[in-house]
Every structure is written in structure tokens, then in C-alpha cells.
Short mmCIF file of C-alpha atoms in Angstrom, two decimals:
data_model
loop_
_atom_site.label_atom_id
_atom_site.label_comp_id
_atom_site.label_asym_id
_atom_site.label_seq_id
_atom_site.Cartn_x
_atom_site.Cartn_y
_atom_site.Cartn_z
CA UNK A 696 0.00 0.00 0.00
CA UNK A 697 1.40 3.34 -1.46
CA UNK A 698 0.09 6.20 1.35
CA UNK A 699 0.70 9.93 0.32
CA UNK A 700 1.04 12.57 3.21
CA UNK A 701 -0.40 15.52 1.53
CA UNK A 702 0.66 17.74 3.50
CA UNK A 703 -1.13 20.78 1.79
CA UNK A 704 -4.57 19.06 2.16
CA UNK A 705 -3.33 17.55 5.50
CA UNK A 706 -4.17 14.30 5.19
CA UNK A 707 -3.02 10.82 4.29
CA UNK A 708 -4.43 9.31 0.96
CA UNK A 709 -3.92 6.34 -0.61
CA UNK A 710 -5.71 5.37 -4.23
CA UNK A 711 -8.01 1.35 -3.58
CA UNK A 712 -9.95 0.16 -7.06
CA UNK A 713 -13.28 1.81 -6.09
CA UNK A 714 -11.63 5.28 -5.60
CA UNK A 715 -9.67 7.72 -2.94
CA UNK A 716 -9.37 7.06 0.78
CA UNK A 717 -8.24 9.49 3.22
CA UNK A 718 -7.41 10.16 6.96
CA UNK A 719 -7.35 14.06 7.62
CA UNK A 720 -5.46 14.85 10.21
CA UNK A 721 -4.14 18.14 12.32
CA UNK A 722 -0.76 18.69 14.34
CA UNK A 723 -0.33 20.57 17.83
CA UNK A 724 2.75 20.24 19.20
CA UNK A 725 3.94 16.90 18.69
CA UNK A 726 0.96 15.19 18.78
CA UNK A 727 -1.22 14.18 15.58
CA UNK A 728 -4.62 14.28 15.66
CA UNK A 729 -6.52 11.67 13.23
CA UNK A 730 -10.34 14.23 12.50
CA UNK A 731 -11.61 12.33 9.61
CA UNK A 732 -11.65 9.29 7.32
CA UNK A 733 -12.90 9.18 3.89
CA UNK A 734 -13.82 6.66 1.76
CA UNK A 735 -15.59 5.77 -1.49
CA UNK A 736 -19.20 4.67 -1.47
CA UNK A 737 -20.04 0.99 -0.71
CA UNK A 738 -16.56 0.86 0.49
CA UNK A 739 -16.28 -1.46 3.01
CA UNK A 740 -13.04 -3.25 3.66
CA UNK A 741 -11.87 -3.56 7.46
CA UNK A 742 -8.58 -4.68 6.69
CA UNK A 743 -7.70 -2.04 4.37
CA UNK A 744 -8.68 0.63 6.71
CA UNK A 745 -7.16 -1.41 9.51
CA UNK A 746 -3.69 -1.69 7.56
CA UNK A 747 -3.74 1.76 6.43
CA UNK A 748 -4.30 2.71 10.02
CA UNK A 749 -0.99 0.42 11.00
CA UNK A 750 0.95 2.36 8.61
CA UNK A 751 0.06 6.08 9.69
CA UNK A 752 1.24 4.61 12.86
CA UNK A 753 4.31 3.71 11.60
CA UNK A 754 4.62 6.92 10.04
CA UNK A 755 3.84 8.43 13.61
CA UNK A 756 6.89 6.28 15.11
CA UNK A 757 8.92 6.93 12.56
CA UNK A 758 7.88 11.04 13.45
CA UNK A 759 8.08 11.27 16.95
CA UNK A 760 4.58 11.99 17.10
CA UNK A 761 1.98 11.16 19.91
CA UNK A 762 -1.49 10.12 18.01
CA UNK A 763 -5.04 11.56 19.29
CA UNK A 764 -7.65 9.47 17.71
CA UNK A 765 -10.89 11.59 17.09
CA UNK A 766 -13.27 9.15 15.41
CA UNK A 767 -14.99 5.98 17.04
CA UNK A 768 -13.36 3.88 14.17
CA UNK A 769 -10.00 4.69 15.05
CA UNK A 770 -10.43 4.51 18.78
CA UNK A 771 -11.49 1.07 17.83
CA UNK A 772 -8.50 0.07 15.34
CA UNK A 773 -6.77 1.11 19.01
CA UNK A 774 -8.76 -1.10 21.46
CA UNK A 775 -8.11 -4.18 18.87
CA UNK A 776 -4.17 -3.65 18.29
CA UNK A 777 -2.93 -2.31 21.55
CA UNK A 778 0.80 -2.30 20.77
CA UNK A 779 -0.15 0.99 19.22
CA UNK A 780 -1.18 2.18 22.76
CA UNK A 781 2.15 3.17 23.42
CA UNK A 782 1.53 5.96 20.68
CA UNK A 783 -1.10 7.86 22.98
CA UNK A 784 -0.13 10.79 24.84
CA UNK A 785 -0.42 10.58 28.58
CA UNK A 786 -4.11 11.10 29.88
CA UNK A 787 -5.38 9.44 26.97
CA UNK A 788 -7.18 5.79 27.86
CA UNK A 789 -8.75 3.57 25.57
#
């Protein structure tokens, strides 16, 4: 999986057969904060989402970044792969 980081639009994209997905995002500090996920209609894939996910995260390590997830999805993708936990700023449970 190919992910952009368009930094202009601020957020992550990545092209699937049925069309664009996206993760918007904003920055304070050092912390990313994941506001919005995008996806063509009748798209429905859990893993995609769920691997894209893993490698924003990556990105994130890679970064030095602390992640905020906004959207129940994403709090979700946390609560089923918690060895991303570690990428929550303190004060942050899930």
C-alpha cells in the first residue's frame, strides 16, 4: 500500500480500485490528531482501513509523534491492536 502525506490538504491518501481514501489529520505540538476518514461509497473493507491505520502509525513512530484518535473507528482500530497504545499521549485511555 502506497500512502501519500499531503501535507497541503493535511491528510493521508492512498488510491483502492473503487476510488480515494483518506485520513485528515491536524498537528499541535507533537501530537497528531486523526479528525476524519474518507472513503468511497459501498466501500467497506476492514482490513484495508485497519492496515492503512498500521501504517500512519508507523509513520507516527517513525515522526516522533503522539497520536489523538478523534473518530470511534479509530479509537477502535486502538482497542483491537494495543501495541499501538504506546503511541497515545499521557491522559489518553482507551
Amino acid at each position: 500500500m502506497e500512502i501519500k502525506d499531503n501535507t497541503f490538504a493535511r491528510q493521508f491518501e492512498t488510491i483502492t480500485e473503487k476510488g480515494l481514501v483518506t485520513v485528515e489529520y491536524s498537528f499541535q505540538e507533537k501530537k497528531i490528531f486523526l479528525t476524519k476518514l474518507n472513503v468511497p461509497d459501498l466501500f467497506d473493507d476492514e482490513e484495508f482501513i485497519s492496515n492503512l491505520l498500521k501504517e500512519i502509525m508507523t509513520l507516527a513512530i517513525e515522526r516522533k509523534l503522539k497520536v489523538v484518535p478523534i473518530l470511534p473507528k479509530i479509537v477502535l482500530f486502538f482497542k483491537k491492536n494495543p501495541v499501538y497504545k504506546e503511541l497515545l499521549p499521557p491522559g489518553i485511555r482507551i
